């Protein structure tokens, strides 16, 4: 059965071309021209993934992403025309799993959508521990001392990749494992995601104890401490 994609994009030409390309790739596509219509369509006909522009009329894409994430763990790929990290930070904070910069090539969007859908279908039931955190990969849930820590699915996967290899330095090609496609040269995505993850799981994000930076190499999870 073909996966259903909701495309929320206000530019008619981009909406039409992207719809044609995704349909040709075998997906069922529904579209909306603004954020309010997109959110209503999401609730009426829940899709398997959402492609969501940041700059939308009526209701902006970040507000739509937050509303969707409050109700569902469906993959969200944001579209952004900005060249700095502002939309990357804001999108991840709003609950997006990935982003594509405009103007984009359809093969890139397809690769990210396929990776997002594959991650959803390949969810593992393993339960991991990192310090006082318990990570339920299959349920996309993280708890500290029994209390839930709110993370989006991408943050859960990133935390799990690190927790599986305590003490091992993992380079920024974490993209290969977490986002599911080959490293595209934009290390900011990993850096921003790590920053957001620390803000949620570290007691003191300015002095991280669970997710450590190894300068010039990458990141690692702290080794188990029996006294933690």
PDB file of C-alpha atoms in Angstrom:
ATOM      1  CA  UNK A   1       0.000   0.000   0.000  1.00  0.00           C
ATOM      2  CA  UNK A   2       1.391   3.396  -1.010  1.00  0.00           C
ATOM      3  CA  UNK A   3       2.414   5.761   1.776  1.00  0.00           C
ATOM      4  CA  UNK A   4       0.300   8.900   2.058  1.00  0.00           C
ATOM      5  CA  UNK A   5       2.106  12.237   2.118  1.00  0.00           C
ATOM      6  CA  UNK A   6       0.596  15.560   3.141  1.00  0.00           C
ATOM      7  CA  UNK A   7       2.274  18.471   1.314  1.00  0.00           C
ATOM      8  CA  UNK A   8       1.620  21.920   2.803  1.00  0.00           C
ATOM      9  CA  UNK A   9       3.063  24.561   0.453  1.00  0.00           C
ATOM     10  CA  UNK A  10       1.658  27.946  -0.541  1.00  0.00           C
ATOM     11  CA  UNK A  11       3.602  28.359  -3.809  1.00  0.00           C
ATOM     12  CA  UNK A  12       1.355  26.856  -6.532  1.00  0.00           C
ATOM     13  CA  UNK A  13       4.239  25.963  -8.878  1.00  0.00           C
ATOM     14  CA  UNK A  14       6.275  24.230  -6.161  1.00  0.00           C
ATOM     15  CA  UNK A  15       3.153  22.458  -4.927  1.00  0.00           C
ATOM     16  CA  UNK A  16       2.294  21.209  -8.415  1.00  0.00           C
ATOM     17  CA  UNK A  17       5.803  20.083  -9.382  1.00  0.00           C
ATOM     18  CA  UNK A  18       6.400  18.378  -6.027  1.00  0.00           C
ATOM     19  CA  UNK A  19       3.025  16.636  -6.191  1.00  0.00           C
ATOM     20  CA  UNK A  20       3.791  15.305  -9.674  1.00  0.00           C
ATOM     21  CA  UNK A  21       7.228  14.069  -8.587  1.00  0.00           C
ATOM     22  CA  UNK A  22       6.025  12.371  -5.406  1.00  0.00           C
ATOM     23  CA  UNK A  23       3.096  10.787  -7.243  1.00  0.00           C
ATOM     24  CA  UNK A  24       5.454   9.447  -9.912  1.00  0.00           C
ATOM     25  CA  UNK A  25       7.546   7.953  -7.092  1.00  0.00           C
ATOM     26  CA  UNK A  26       4.523   5.947  -5.942  1.00  0.00           C
ATOM     27  CA  UNK A  27       3.139   8.052  -3.097  1.00  0.00           C
ATOM     28  CA  UNK A  28      -0.432   9.181  -2.537  1.00  0.00           C
ATOM     29  CA  UNK A  29      -0.401  12.954  -2.126  1.00  0.00           C
ATOM     30  CA  UNK A  30      -2.807  15.371  -0.507  1.00  0.00           C
ATOM     31  CA  UNK A  31      -2.028  19.092  -0.547  1.00  0.00           C
ATOM     32  CA  UNK A  32      -2.934  22.269   1.274  1.00  0.00           C
ATOM     33  CA  UNK A  33      -2.055  25.902   0.393  1.00  0.00           C
ATOM     34  CA  UNK A  34      -1.815  27.283   3.938  1.00  0.00           C
ATOM     35  CA  UNK A  35      -1.111  26.149   7.474  1.00  0.00           C
ATOM     36  CA  UNK A  36      -4.669  26.175   8.750  1.00  0.00           C
ATOM     37  CA  UNK A  37      -5.915  24.091   5.823  1.00  0.00           C
ATOM     38  CA  UNK A  38      -2.937  21.760   6.215  1.00  0.00           C
ATOM     39  CA  UNK A  39      -3.638  21.131   9.892  1.00  0.00           C
ATOM     40  CA  UNK A  40      -7.318  20.518   9.189  1.00  0.00           C
ATOM     41  CA  UNK A  41      -6.442  18.028   6.440  1.00  0.00           C
ATOM     42  CA  UNK A  42      -3.923  16.304   8.718  1.00  0.00           C
ATOM     43  CA  UNK A  43      -6.644  15.728  11.289  1.00  0.00           C
ATOM     44  CA  UNK A  44      -9.262  14.662   8.760  1.00  0.00           C
ATOM     45  CA  UNK A  45      -7.005  12.295   6.786  1.00  0.00           C
ATOM     46  CA  UNK A  46      -3.925  11.378   8.881  1.00  0.00           C
ATOM     47  CA  UNK A  47      -0.928  10.865   6.545  1.00  0.00           C
ATOM     48  CA  UNK A  48       2.166   8.694   6.898  1.00  0.00           C
ATOM     49  CA  UNK A  49       4.462  11.733   6.599  1.00  0.00           C
ATOM     50  CA  UNK A  50       4.217  15.513   6.253  1.00  0.00           C
ATOM     51  CA  UNK A  51       6.207  17.863   3.998  1.00  0.00           C
ATOM     52  CA  UNK A  52       5.732  21.302   5.487  1.00  0.00           C
ATOM     53  CA  UNK A  53       6.887  24.730   4.318  1.00  0.00           C
ATOM     54  CA  UNK A  54       8.059  27.097   7.066  1.00  0.00           C
ATOM     55  CA  UNK A  55       6.663  30.308   5.561  1.00  0.00           C
ATOM     56  CA  UNK A  56       2.919  29.735   5.187  1.00  0.00           C
ATOM     57  CA  UNK A  57      -0.067  32.089   5.204  1.00  0.00           C
ATOM     58  CA  UNK A  58      -2.820  32.009   7.845  1.00  0.00           C
ATOM     59  CA  UNK A  59      -0.835  29.687  10.139  1.00  0.00           C
ATOM     60  CA  UNK A  60       2.944  29.383   9.798  1.00  0.00           C
ATOM     61  CA  UNK A  61       4.709  26.054   9.367  1.00  0.00           C
ATOM     62  CA  UNK A  62       6.317  26.045  12.807  1.00  0.00           C
ATOM     63  CA  UNK A  63       2.922  26.434  14.483  1.00  0.00           C
ATOM     64  CA  UNK A  64       1.567  23.621  12.334  1.00  0.00           C
ATOM     65  CA  UNK A  65       4.537  21.397  13.257  1.00  0.00           C
ATOM     66  CA  UNK A  66       4.007  22.017  16.963  1.00  0.00           C
ATOM     67  CA  UNK A  67       0.311  21.199  16.673  1.00  0.00           C
ATOM     68  CA  UNK A  68       1.008  17.995  14.741  1.00  0.00           C
ATOM     69  CA  UNK A  69       3.712  16.882  17.150  1.00  0.00           C
ATOM     70  CA  UNK A  70       1.368  17.378  20.099  1.00  0.00           C
ATOM     71  CA  UNK A  71      -0.940  14.791  18.517  1.00  0.00           C
ATOM     72  CA  UNK A  72       1.300  12.443  16.528  1.00  0.00           C
ATOM     73  CA  UNK A  73       4.834  11.117  15.978  1.00  0.00           C
ATOM     74  CA  UNK A  74       4.373  11.137  12.178  1.00  0.00           C
ATOM     75  CA  UNK A  75       7.588  12.165  10.355  1.00  0.00           C
ATOM     76  CA  UNK A  76       7.760  15.874   9.457  1.00  0.00           C
ATOM     77  CA  UNK A  77      10.148  17.232   6.808  1.00  0.00           C
ATOM     78  CA  UNK A  78      10.340  21.028   6.784  1.00  0.00           C
ATOM     79  CA  UNK A  79      11.016  23.141   3.684  1.00  0.00           C
ATOM     80  CA  UNK A  80      12.985  26.336   4.296  1.00  0.00           C
ATOM     81  CA  UNK A  81      14.320  29.111   2.061  1.00  0.00           C
ATOM     82  CA  UNK A  82      16.625  30.553   4.711  1.00  0.00           C
ATOM     83  CA  UNK A  83      20.379  30.067   4.437  1.00  0.00           C
ATOM     84  CA  UNK A  84      21.249  30.292   8.152  1.00  0.00           C
ATOM     85  CA  UNK A  85      20.415  27.956  11.014  1.00  0.00           C
ATOM     86  CA  UNK A  86      17.399  29.895  12.300  1.00  0.00           C
ATOM     87  CA  UNK A  87      14.790  27.680  10.650  1.00  0.00           C
ATOM     88  CA  UNK A  88      16.790  24.536  11.456  1.00  0.00           C
ATOM     89  CA  UNK A  89      16.780  25.359  15.162  1.00  0.00           C
ATOM     90  CA  UNK A  90      13.164  26.492  15.143  1.00  0.00           C
ATOM     91  CA  UNK A  91      12.030  23.485  13.105  1.00  0.00           C
ATOM     92  CA  UNK A  92      13.708  20.930  15.342  1.00  0.00           C
ATOM     93  CA  UNK A  93      12.359  22.699  18.399  1.00  0.00           C
ATOM     94  CA  UNK A  94       8.860  22.572  16.900  1.00  0.00           C
ATOM     95  CA  UNK A  95       9.179  18.806  16.379  1.00  0.00           C
ATOM     96  CA  UNK A  96      10.406  18.423  12.799  1.00  0.00           C
ATOM     97  CA  UNK A  97      12.512  15.363  11.972  1.00  0.00           C
ATOM     98  CA  UNK A  98      14.406  16.803   9.022  1.00  0.00           C
ATOM     99  CA  UNK A  99      14.588  19.770   6.672  1.00  0.00           C
ATOM    100  CA  UNK A 100      15.264  20.545   3.010  1.00  0.00           C
ATOM    101  CA  UNK A 101      16.530  23.899   1.792  1.00  0.00           C
ATOM    102  CA  UNK A 102      14.815  25.675  -1.100  1.00  0.00           C
ATOM    103  CA  UNK A 103      15.337  25.527  -3.986  1.00  0.00           C
ATOM    104  CA  UNK A 104      15.563  21.754  -3.675  1.00  0.00           C
ATOM    105  CA  UNK A 105      15.971  18.859  -6.075  1.00  0.00           C
ATOM    106  CA  UNK A 106      13.214  16.258  -5.967  1.00  0.00           C
ATOM    107  CA  UNK A 107      15.663  13.324  -5.480  1.00  0.00           C
ATOM    108  CA  UNK A 108      16.884  14.915  -2.238  1.00  0.00           C
ATOM    109  CA  UNK A 109      13.353  15.322  -0.901  1.00  0.00           C
ATOM    110  CA  UNK A 110      12.529  11.756  -1.923  1.00  0.00           C
ATOM    111  CA  UNK A 111      15.634  10.415  -0.150  1.00  0.00           C
ATOM    112  CA  UNK A 112      14.699  12.139   3.078  1.00  0.00           C
ATOM    113  CA  UNK A 113      11.074  11.095   2.906  1.00  0.00           C
ATOM    114  CA  UNK A 114      12.011   7.467   2.265  1.00  0.00           C
ATOM    115  CA  UNK A 115      14.466   7.536   5.152  1.00  0.00           C
ATOM    116  CA  UNK A 116      11.865   9.046   7.482  1.00  0.00           C
ATOM    117  CA  UNK A 117       9.264   6.442   6.517  1.00  0.00           C
ATOM    118  CA  UNK A 118      11.812   3.621   6.851  1.00  0.00           C
ATOM    119  CA  UNK A 119      12.769   4.787  10.344  1.00  0.00           C
ATOM    120  CA  UNK A 120       9.122   4.688  11.348  1.00  0.00           C
ATOM    121  CA  UNK A 121       8.611   1.151  10.083  1.00  0.00           C
ATOM    122  CA  UNK A 122      11.929  -0.106  11.529  1.00  0.00           C
ATOM    123  CA  UNK A 123      11.334   1.064  15.091  1.00  0.00           C
ATOM    124  CA  UNK A 124      13.094  -1.221  17.553  1.00  0.00           C
ATOM    125  CA  UNK A 125      11.618  -2.333  20.893  1.00  0.00           C
ATOM    126  CA  UNK A 126      14.949  -2.132  22.702  1.00  0.00           C
ATOM    127  CA  UNK A 127      15.160  -0.326  26.039  1.00  0.00           C
ATOM    128  CA  UNK A 128      18.477   1.407  26.758  1.00  0.00           C
ATOM    129  CA  UNK A 129      19.894   3.270  29.733  1.00  0.00           C
ATOM    130  CA  UNK A 130      22.103   6.327  29.925  1.00  0.00           C
ATOM    131  CA  UNK A 131      22.781   7.616  33.398  1.00  0.00           C
ATOM    132  CA  UNK A 132      19.382   8.060  35.006  1.00  0.00           C
ATOM    133  CA  UNK A 133      17.628   7.969  31.632  1.00  0.00           C
ATOM    134  CA  UNK A 134      15.605   5.028  30.337  1.00  0.00           C
ATOM    135  CA  UNK A 135      15.195   5.070  26.543  1.00  0.00           C
ATOM    136  CA  UNK A 136      12.360   3.098  24.954  1.00  0.00           C
ATOM    137  CA  UNK A 137      13.266   3.088  21.250  1.00  0.00           C
ATOM    138  CA  UNK A 138      10.133   1.362  20.039  1.00  0.00           C
ATOM    139  CA  UNK A 139       7.819   3.668  21.967  1.00  0.00           C
ATOM    140  CA  UNK A 140       9.870   6.809  21.297  1.00  0.00           C
ATOM    141  CA  UNK A 141       9.784   7.477  25.032  1.00  0.00           C
ATOM    142  CA  UNK A 142      12.471   8.654  27.453  1.00  0.00           C
ATOM    143  CA  UNK A 143      12.139   8.777  31.236  1.00  0.00           C
ATOM    144  CA  UNK A 144      14.337  10.120  33.993  1.00  0.00           C
ATOM    145  CA  UNK A 145      13.672   8.518  37.374  1.00  0.00           C
ATOM    146  CA  UNK A 146      10.295   7.347  36.043  1.00  0.00           C
ATOM    147  CA  UNK A 147       9.216  10.766  34.773  1.00  0.00           C
ATOM    148  CA  UNK A 148       8.777  11.298  31.042  1.00  0.00           C
ATOM    149  CA  UNK A 149      11.180  13.581  29.173  1.00  0.00           C
ATOM    150  CA  UNK A 150       9.510  15.017  26.081  1.00  0.00           C
ATOM    151  CA  UNK A 151      11.593  14.342  22.956  1.00  0.00           C
ATOM    152  CA  UNK A 152      10.628  14.170  19.310  1.00  0.00           C
ATOM    153  CA  UNK A 153      11.313  10.919  17.409  1.00  0.00           C
ATOM    154  CA  UNK A 154      14.561  12.174  15.868  1.00  0.00           C
ATOM    155  CA  UNK A 155      15.902  13.208  19.276  1.00  0.00           C
ATOM    156  CA  UNK A 156      14.990   9.773  20.651  1.00  0.00           C
ATOM    157  CA  UNK A 157      16.876   8.063  17.827  1.00  0.00           C
ATOM    158  CA  UNK A 158      19.916  10.300  18.270  1.00  0.00           C
ATOM    159  CA  UNK A 159      19.973   9.627  22.007  1.00  0.00           C
ATOM    160  CA  UNK A 160      19.628   5.884  21.375  1.00  0.00           C
ATOM    161  CA  UNK A 161      22.528   5.822  18.875  1.00  0.00           C
ATOM    162  CA  UNK A 162      24.772   7.447  21.463  1.00  0.00           C
ATOM    163  CA  UNK A 163      23.503   5.317  24.366  1.00  0.00           C
ATOM    164  CA  UNK A 164      24.212   2.099  22.444  1.00  0.00           C
ATOM    165  CA  UNK A 165      27.925   2.992  22.325  1.00  0.00           C
ATOM    166  CA  UNK A 166      28.880   4.604  25.664  1.00  0.00           C
ATOM    167  CA  UNK A 167      32.381   6.056  25.614  1.00  0.00           C
ATOM    168  CA  UNK A 168      32.726   5.636  21.842  1.00  0.00           C
ATOM    169  CA  UNK A 169      33.292   8.812  19.839  1.00  0.00           C
ATOM    170  CA  UNK A 170      30.777   9.104  17.003  1.00  0.00           C
ATOM    171  CA  UNK A 171      31.531  11.622  14.238  1.00  0.00           C
ATOM    172  CA  UNK A 172      28.975  13.861  12.559  1.00  0.00           C
ATOM    173  CA  UNK A 173      28.228  11.091  10.093  1.00  0.00           C
ATOM    174  CA  UNK A 174      25.633  10.212  12.731  1.00  0.00           C
ATOM    175  CA  UNK A 175      23.438  11.503   9.918  1.00  0.00           C
ATOM    176  CA  UNK A 176      23.875   8.129   8.257  1.00  0.00           C
ATOM    177  CA  UNK A 177      22.365   6.355  11.262  1.00  0.00           C
ATOM    178  CA  UNK A 178      19.842   8.856  12.590  1.00  0.00           C
ATOM    179  CA  UNK A 179      18.513  10.652   9.535  1.00  0.00           C
ATOM    180  CA  UNK A 180      18.960   7.638   7.305  1.00  0.00           C
ATOM    181  CA  UNK A 181      20.651   9.154   4.260  1.00  0.00           C
ATOM    182  CA  UNK A 182      24.254   9.808   3.289  1.00  0.00           C
ATOM    183  CA  UNK A 183      26.041  12.736   4.876  1.00  0.00           C
ATOM    184  CA  UNK A 184      25.372  15.841   2.766  1.00  0.00           C
ATOM    185  CA  UNK A 185      28.039  18.133   4.199  1.00  0.00           C
ATOM    186  CA  UNK A 186      25.852  20.222   6.535  1.00  0.00           C
ATOM    187  CA  UNK A 187      27.155  19.419  10.000  1.00  0.00           C
ATOM    188  CA  UNK A 188      24.891  22.045  11.544  1.00  0.00           C
ATOM    189  CA  UNK A 189      21.949  19.644  11.560  1.00  0.00           C
ATOM    190  CA  UNK A 190      23.720  17.300  13.977  1.00  0.00           C
ATOM    191  CA  UNK A 191      25.134  20.162  16.065  1.00  0.00           C
ATOM    192  CA  UNK A 192      21.728  21.805  16.452  1.00  0.00           C
ATOM    193  CA  UNK A 193      20.070  18.473  17.257  1.00  0.00           C
ATOM    194  CA  UNK A 194      22.695  17.732  19.933  1.00  0.00           C
ATOM    195  CA  UNK A 195      22.182  21.181  21.419  1.00  0.00           C
ATOM    196  CA  UNK A 196      18.421  20.682  21.563  1.00  0.00           C
ATOM    197  CA  UNK A 197      18.824  17.171  22.994  1.00  0.00           C
ATOM    198  CA  UNK A 198      21.129  18.409  25.759  1.00  0.00           C
ATOM    199  CA  UNK A 199      18.631  21.125  26.702  1.00  0.00           C
ATOM    200  CA  UNK A 200      16.112  18.379  27.442  1.00  0.00           C
ATOM    201  CA  UNK A 201      18.099  15.522  28.985  1.00  0.00           C
ATOM    202  CA  UNK A 202      20.959  17.217  30.818  1.00  0.00           C
ATOM    203  CA  UNK A 203      20.458  18.538  34.334  1.00  0.00           C
ATOM    204  CA  UNK A 204      22.798  21.415  33.416  1.00  0.00           C
ATOM    205  CA  UNK A 205      22.995  21.757  29.599  1.00  0.00           C
ATOM    206  CA  UNK A 206      25.898  24.204  29.904  1.00  0.00           C
ATOM    207  CA  UNK A 207      27.875  21.496  31.721  1.00  0.00           C
ATOM    208  CA  UNK A 208      26.769  18.261  30.012  1.00  0.00           C
ATOM    209  CA  UNK A 209      27.428  14.978  31.773  1.00  0.00           C
ATOM    210  CA  UNK A 210      25.599  12.529  29.484  1.00  0.00           C
ATOM    211  CA  UNK A 211      26.409  13.727  25.945  1.00  0.00           C
ATOM    212  CA  UNK A 212      29.990  14.878  25.650  1.00  0.00           C
ATOM    213  CA  UNK A 213      31.769  16.806  22.891  1.00  0.00           C
ATOM    214  CA  UNK A 214      35.127  15.543  21.665  1.00  0.00           C
ATOM    215  CA  UNK A 215      36.665  18.522  19.893  1.00  0.00           C
ATOM    216  CA  UNK A 216      37.487  17.895  16.272  1.00  0.00           C
ATOM    217  CA  UNK A 217      36.018  14.393  16.397  1.00  0.00           C
ATOM    218  CA  UNK A 218      32.330  14.360  17.303  1.00  0.00           C
ATOM    219  CA  UNK A 219      30.210  13.313  20.283  1.00  0.00           C
ATOM    220  CA  UNK A 220      30.004  10.449  22.750  1.00  0.00           C
ATOM    221  CA  UNK A 221      27.754   9.250  25.533  1.00  0.00           C
ATOM    222  CA  UNK A 222      29.248   9.020  28.997  1.00  0.00           C
ATOM    223  CA  UNK A 223      30.212   5.591  30.265  1.00  0.00           C
ATOM    224  CA  UNK A 224      27.923   3.909  32.813  1.00  0.00           C
ATOM    225  CA  UNK A 225      28.392   5.073  36.379  1.00  0.00           C
ATOM    226  CA  UNK A 226      27.123   2.582  38.969  1.00  0.00           C
ATOM    227  CA  UNK A 227      26.537   5.455  41.362  1.00  0.00           C
ATOM    228  CA  UNK A 228      24.344   7.490  39.010  1.00  0.00           C
TER     229      UNK A 228
END
